PDB file of C-alpha atoms in Angstrom:
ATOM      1  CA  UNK A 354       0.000   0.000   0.000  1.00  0.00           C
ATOM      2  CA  UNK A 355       1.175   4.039  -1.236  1.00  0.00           C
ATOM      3  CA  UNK A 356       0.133   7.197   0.358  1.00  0.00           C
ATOM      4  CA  UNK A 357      -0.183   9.966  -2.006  1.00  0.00           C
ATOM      5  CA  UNK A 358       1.394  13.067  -0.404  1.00  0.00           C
ATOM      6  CA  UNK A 359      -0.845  15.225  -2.189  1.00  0.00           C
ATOM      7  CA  UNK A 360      -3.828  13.970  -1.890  1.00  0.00           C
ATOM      8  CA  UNK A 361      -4.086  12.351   1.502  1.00  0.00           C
ATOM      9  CA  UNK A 362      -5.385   9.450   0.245  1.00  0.00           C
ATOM     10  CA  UNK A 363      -3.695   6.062   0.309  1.00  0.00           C
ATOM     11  CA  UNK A 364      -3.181   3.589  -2.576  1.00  0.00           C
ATOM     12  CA  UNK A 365      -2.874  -0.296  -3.605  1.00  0.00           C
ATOM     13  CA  UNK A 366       0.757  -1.055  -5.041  1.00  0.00           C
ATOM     14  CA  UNK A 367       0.266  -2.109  -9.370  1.00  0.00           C
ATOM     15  CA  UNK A 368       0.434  -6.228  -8.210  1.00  0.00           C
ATOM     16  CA  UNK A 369      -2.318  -5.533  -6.173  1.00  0.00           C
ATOM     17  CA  UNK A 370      -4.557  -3.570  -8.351  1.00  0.00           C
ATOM     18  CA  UNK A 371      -3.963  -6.298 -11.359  1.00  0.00           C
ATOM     19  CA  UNK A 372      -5.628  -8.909  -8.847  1.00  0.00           C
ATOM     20  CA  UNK A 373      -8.461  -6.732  -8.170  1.00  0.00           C
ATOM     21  CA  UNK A 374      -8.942  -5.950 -11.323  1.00  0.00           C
ATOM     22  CA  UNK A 375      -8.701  -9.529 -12.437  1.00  0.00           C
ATOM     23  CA  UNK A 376     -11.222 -10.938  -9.658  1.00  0.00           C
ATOM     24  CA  UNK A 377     -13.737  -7.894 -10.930  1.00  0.00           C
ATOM     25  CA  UNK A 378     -13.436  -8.590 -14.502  1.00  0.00           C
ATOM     26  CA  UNK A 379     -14.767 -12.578 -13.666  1.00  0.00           C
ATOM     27  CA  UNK A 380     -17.713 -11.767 -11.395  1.00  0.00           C
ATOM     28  CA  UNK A 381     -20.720 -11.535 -13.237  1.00  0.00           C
ATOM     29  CA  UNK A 382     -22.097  -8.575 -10.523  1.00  0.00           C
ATOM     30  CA  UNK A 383     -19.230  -6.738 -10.954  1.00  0.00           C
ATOM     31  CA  UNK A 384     -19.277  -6.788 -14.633  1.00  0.00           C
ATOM     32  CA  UNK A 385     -22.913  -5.736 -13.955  1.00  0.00           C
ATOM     33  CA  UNK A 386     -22.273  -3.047 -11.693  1.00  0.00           C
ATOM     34  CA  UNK A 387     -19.597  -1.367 -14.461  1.00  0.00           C
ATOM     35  CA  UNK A 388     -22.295  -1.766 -16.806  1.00  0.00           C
ATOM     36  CA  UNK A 389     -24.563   0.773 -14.411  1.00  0.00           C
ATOM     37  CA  UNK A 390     -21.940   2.810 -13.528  1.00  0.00           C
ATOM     38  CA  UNK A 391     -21.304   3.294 -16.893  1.00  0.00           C
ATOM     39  CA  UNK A 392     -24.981   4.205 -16.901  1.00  0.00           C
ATOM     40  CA  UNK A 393     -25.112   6.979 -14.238  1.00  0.00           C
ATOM     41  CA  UNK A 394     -22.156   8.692 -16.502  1.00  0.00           C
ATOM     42  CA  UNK A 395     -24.177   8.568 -19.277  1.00  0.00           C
ATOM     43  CA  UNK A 396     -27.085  10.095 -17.683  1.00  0.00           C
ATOM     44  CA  UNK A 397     -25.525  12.339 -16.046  1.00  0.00           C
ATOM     45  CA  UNK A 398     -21.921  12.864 -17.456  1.00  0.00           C
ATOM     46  CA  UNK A 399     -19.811  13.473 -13.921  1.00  0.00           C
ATOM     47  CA  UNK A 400     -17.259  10.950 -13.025  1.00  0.00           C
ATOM     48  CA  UNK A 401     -18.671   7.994 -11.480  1.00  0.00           C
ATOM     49  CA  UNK A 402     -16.706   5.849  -9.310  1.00  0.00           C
ATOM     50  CA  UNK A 403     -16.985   2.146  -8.237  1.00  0.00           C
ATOM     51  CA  UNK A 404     -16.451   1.457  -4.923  1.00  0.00           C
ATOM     52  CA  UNK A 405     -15.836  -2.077  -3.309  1.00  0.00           C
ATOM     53  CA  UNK A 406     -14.971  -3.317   0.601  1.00  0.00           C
ATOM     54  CA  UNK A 407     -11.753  -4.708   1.015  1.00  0.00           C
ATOM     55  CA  UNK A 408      -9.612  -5.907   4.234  1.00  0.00           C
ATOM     56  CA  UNK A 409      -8.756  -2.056   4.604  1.00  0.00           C
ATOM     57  CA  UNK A 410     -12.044  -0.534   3.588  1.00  0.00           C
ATOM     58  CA  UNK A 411     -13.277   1.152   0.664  1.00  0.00           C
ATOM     59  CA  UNK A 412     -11.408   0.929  -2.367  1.00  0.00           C
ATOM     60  CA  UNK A 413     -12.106   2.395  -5.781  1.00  0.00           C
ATOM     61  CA  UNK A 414     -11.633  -0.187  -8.203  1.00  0.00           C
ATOM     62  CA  UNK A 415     -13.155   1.608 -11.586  1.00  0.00           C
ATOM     63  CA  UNK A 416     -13.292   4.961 -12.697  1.00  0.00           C
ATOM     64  CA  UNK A 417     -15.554   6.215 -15.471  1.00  0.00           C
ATOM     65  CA  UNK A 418     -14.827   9.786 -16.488  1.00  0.00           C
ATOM     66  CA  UNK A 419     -17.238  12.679 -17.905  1.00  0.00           C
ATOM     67  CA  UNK A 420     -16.575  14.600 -20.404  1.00  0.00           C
ATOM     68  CA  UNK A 421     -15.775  17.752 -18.680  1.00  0.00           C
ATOM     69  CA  UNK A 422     -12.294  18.644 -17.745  1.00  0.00           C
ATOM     70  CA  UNK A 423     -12.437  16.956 -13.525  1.00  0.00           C
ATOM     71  CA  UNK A 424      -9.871  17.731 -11.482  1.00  0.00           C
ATOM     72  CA  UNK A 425      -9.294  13.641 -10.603  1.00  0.00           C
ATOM     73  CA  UNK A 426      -8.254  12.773  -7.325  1.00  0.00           C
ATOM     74  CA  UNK A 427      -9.530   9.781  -6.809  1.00  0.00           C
ATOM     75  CA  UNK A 428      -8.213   7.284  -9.005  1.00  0.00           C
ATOM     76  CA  UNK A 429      -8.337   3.188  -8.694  1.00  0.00           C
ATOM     77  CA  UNK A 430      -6.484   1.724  -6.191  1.00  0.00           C
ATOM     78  CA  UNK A 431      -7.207   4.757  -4.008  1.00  0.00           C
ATOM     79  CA  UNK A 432      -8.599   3.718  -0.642  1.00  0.00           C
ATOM     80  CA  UNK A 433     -11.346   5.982   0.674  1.00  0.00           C
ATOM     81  CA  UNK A 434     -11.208   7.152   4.820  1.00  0.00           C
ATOM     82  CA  UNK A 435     -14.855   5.256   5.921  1.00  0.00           C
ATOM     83  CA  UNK A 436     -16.209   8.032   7.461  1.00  0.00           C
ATOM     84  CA  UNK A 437     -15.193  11.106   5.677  1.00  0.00           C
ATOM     85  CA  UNK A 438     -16.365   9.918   2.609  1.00  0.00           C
ATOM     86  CA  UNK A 439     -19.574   9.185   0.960  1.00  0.00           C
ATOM     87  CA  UNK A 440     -18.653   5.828  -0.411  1.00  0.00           C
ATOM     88  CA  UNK A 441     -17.462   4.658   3.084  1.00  0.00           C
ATOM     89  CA  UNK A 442     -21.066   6.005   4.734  1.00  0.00           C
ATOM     90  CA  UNK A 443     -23.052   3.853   2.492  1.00  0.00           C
ATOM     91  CA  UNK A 444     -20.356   1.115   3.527  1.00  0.00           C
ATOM     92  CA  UNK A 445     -20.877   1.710   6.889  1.00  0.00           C
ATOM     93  CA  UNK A 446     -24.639   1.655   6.754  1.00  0.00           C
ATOM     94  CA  UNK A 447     -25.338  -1.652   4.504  1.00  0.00           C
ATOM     95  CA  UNK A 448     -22.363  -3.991   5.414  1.00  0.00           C
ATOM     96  CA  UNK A 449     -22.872  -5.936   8.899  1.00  0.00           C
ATOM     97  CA  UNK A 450     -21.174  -4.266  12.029  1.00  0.00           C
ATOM     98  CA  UNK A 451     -18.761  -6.600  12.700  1.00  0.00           C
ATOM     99  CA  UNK A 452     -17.215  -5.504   9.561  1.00  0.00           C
ATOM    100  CA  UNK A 453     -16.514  -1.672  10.089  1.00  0.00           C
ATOM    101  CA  UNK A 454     -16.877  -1.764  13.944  1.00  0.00           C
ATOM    102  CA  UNK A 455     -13.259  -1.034  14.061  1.00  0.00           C
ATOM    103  CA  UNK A 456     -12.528   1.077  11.603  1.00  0.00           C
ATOM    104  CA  UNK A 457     -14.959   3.292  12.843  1.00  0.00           C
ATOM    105  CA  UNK A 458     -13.458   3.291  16.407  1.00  0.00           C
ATOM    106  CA  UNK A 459     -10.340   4.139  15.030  1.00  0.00           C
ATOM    107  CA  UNK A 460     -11.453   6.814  12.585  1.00  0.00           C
ATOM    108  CA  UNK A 461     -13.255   8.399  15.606  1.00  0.00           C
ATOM    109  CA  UNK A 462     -11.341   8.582  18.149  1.00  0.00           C
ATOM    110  CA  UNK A 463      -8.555   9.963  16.278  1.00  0.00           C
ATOM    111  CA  UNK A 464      -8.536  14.043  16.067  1.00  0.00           C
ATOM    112  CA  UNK A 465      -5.358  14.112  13.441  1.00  0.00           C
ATOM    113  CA  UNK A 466      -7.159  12.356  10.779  1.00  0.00           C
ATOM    114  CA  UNK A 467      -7.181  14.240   7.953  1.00  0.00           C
ATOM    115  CA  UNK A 468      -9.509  14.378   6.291  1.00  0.00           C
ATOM    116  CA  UNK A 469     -11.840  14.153   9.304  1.00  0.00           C
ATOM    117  CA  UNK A 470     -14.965  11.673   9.809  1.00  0.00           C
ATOM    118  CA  UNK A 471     -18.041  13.973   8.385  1.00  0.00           C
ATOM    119  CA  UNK A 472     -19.560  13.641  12.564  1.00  0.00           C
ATOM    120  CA  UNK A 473     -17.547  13.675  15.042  1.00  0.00           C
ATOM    121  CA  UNK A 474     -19.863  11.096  17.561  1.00  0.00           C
ATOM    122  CA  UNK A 475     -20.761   7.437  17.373  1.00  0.00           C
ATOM    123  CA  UNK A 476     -24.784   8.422  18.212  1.00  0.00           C
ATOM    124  CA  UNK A 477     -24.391  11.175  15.187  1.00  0.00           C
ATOM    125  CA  UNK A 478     -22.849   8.544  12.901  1.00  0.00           C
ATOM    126  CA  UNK A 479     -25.593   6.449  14.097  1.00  0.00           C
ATOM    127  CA  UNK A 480     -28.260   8.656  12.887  1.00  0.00           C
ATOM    128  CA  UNK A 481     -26.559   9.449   9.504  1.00  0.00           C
ATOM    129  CA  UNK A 482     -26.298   5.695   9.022  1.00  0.00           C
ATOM    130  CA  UNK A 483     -30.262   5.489   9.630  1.00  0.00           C
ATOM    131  CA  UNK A 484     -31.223   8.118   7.064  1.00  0.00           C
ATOM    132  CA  UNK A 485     -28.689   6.411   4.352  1.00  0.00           C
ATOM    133  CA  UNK A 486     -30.163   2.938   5.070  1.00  0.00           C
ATOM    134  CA  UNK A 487     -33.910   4.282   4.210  1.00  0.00           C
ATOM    135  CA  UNK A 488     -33.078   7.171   1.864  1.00  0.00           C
ATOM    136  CA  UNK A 489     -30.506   4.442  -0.098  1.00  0.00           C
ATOM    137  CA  UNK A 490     -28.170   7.503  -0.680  1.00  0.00           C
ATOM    138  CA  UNK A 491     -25.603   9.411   0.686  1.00  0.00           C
ATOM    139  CA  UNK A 492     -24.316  13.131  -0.147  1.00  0.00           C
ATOM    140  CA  UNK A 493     -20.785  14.478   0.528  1.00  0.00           C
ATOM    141  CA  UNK A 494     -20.576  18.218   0.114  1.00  0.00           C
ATOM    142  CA  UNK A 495     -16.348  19.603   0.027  1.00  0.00           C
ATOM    143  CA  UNK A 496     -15.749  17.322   3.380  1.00  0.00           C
ATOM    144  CA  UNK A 497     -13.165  14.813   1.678  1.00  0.00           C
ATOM    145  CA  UNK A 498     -12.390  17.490  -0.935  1.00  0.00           C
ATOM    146  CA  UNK A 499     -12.878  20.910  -1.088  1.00  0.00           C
ATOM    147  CA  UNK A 500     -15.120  22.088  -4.108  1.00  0.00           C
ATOM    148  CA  UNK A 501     -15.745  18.402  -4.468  1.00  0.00           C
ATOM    149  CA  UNK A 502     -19.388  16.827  -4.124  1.00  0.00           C
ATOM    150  CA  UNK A 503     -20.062  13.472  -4.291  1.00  0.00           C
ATOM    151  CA  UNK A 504     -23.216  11.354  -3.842  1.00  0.00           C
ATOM    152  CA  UNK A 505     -22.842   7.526  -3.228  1.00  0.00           C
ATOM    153  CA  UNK A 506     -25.535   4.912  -3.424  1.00  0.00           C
ATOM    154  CA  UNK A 507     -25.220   0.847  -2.679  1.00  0.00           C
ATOM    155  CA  UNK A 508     -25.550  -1.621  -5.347  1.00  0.00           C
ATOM    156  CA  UNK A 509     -26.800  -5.617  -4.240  1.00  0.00           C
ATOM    157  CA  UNK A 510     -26.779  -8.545  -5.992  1.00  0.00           C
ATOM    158  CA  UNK A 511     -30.005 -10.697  -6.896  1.00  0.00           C
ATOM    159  CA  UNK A 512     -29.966 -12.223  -3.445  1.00  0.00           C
ATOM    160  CA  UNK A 513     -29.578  -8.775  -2.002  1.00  0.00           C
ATOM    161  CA  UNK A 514     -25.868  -8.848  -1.207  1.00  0.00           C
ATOM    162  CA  UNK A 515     -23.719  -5.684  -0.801  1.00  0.00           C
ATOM    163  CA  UNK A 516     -21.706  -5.983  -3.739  1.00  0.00           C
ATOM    164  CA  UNK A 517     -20.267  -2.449  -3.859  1.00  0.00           C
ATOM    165  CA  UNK A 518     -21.239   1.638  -4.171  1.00  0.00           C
ATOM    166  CA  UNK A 519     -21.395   3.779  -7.086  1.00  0.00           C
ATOM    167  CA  UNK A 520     -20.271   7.294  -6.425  1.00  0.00           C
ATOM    168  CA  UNK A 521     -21.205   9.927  -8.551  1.00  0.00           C
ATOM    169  CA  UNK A 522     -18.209  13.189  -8.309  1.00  0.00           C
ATOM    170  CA  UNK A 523     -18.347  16.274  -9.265  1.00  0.00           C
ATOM    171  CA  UNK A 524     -17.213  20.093  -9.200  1.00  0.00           C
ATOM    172  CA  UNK A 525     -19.949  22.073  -6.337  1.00  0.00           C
ATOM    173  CA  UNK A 526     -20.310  25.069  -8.715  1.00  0.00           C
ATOM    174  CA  UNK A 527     -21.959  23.453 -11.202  1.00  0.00           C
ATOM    175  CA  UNK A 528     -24.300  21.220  -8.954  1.00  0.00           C
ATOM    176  CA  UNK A 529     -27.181  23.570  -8.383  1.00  0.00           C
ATOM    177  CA  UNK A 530     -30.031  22.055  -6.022  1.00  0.00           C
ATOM    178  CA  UNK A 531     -32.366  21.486  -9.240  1.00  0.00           C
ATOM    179  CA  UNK A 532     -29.173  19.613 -10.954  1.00  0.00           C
ATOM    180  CA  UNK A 533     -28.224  17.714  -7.840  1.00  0.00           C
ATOM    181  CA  UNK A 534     -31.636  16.445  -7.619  1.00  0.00           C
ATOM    182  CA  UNK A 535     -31.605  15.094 -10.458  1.00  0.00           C
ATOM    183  CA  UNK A 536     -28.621  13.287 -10.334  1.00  0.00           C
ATOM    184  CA  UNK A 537     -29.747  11.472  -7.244  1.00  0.00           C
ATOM    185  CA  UNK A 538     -32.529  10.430  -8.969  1.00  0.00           C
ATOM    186  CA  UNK A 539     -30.731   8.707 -11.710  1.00  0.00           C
ATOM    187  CA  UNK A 540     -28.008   7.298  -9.597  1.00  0.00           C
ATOM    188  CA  UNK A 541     -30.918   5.766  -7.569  1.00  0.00           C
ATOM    189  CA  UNK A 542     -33.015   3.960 -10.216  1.00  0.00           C
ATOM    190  CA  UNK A 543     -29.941   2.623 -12.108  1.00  0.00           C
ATOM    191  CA  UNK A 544     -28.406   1.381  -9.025  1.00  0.00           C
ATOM    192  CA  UNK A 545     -32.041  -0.245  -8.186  1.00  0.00           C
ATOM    193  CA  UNK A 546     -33.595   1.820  -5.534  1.00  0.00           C
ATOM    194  CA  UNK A 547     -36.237   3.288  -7.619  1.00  0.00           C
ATOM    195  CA  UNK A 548     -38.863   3.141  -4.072  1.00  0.00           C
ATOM    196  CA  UNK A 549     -36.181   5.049  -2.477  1.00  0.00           C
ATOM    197  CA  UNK A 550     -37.482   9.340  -2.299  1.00  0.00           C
ATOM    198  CA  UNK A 551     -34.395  11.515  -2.915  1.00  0.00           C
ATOM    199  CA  UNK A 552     -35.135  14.495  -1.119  1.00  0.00           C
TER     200      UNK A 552
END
């Protein structure tokens, strides 16, 4: 594993990122879950990321790119902080406790992490992780990146298995409220939550 300096963010070394990338290209739900990611970018051309759990927490495996000139700092192999990110809320609200329990300690109780956890409390986390699990969605506005927004949603398999998040990234200035909406609502029918109400 490779922290990047400049972006704060920590990496997977090449080997590892050609086994990931092998064990995603062979799973029929991940090939399905590029195939919707691809689908959010289409819909709503801003750089979509996919997002799966590893031993270390969220990692970006797959980046799909919008047209627009991005400033890209996250890139695959990058792994995300769990709670300071969108991606890792939605992780930390779907996958089973036992799972992120520590993580979660740690990230907490730390006050040099940087970037910091979005809430600062285990009952505030609590009650974000509440809304995500019934709103299916979570929004990150400038905390993991300044001028950065990103909204993350989960995507299951058939037999309703966290398989991994889409997260949808782009530039604040150009997300107005009516645009933002918008953009939730795609990201939430193609990743399947079409009940869900994006408010």
């Amino acid at each position: 594993m490779q922290r990047d300096p400049l972006r704060r963010l920590y990496q997977l070394g090449g080997f590892a990122m050609e086994l990931g990338a092998a064990a995603m290209h062979s799973s029929d739900a991940m090939i399905d879950a590029v195939r919707r990611q691809r689908m959010v970018r289409d819909a709503v051309d801003e750089t979509v990321s996919l997002v799966i759990w590893s031993n270390n927490g969220p990692i970006v495996i797959h980046v799909e790119e919008s047209s627009r000139a991005v400033l890209m700092t996250v890139r695959p192999g990058t792994l995300l902080p769990l709670c300071a990110s969108a991606a890792g809320i939605v992780f930390a609200a779907f996958l089973a406790p036992h799972l992120t329990r520590a993580l979660i300690a740690a990230e907490l109780a730390s006050p040099d992490n940087d970037p910091a956890p979005i809430v600062k409390s285990t009952a505030k986390l609590n009650d974000l992780l509440g809304r995500v699990k019934r709103e299916r969605y979570m929004v990150n506005r400038g905390h993991l990146l300044p001028g950065v927004m990103a909204v993350a949603s989960p995507l299951f398999d058939p037999g309703g298995r966290l398989i991994g998040v889409l997260s949808v990234i782009g530039r604040e200035s150009h997300l107005t409220p009516e645009r933002e909406r918008d953009l939730i609502a795609h990201l939430l029918r193609i990743a399947g939550h079409e009940a869900a109400t994006a408010k």
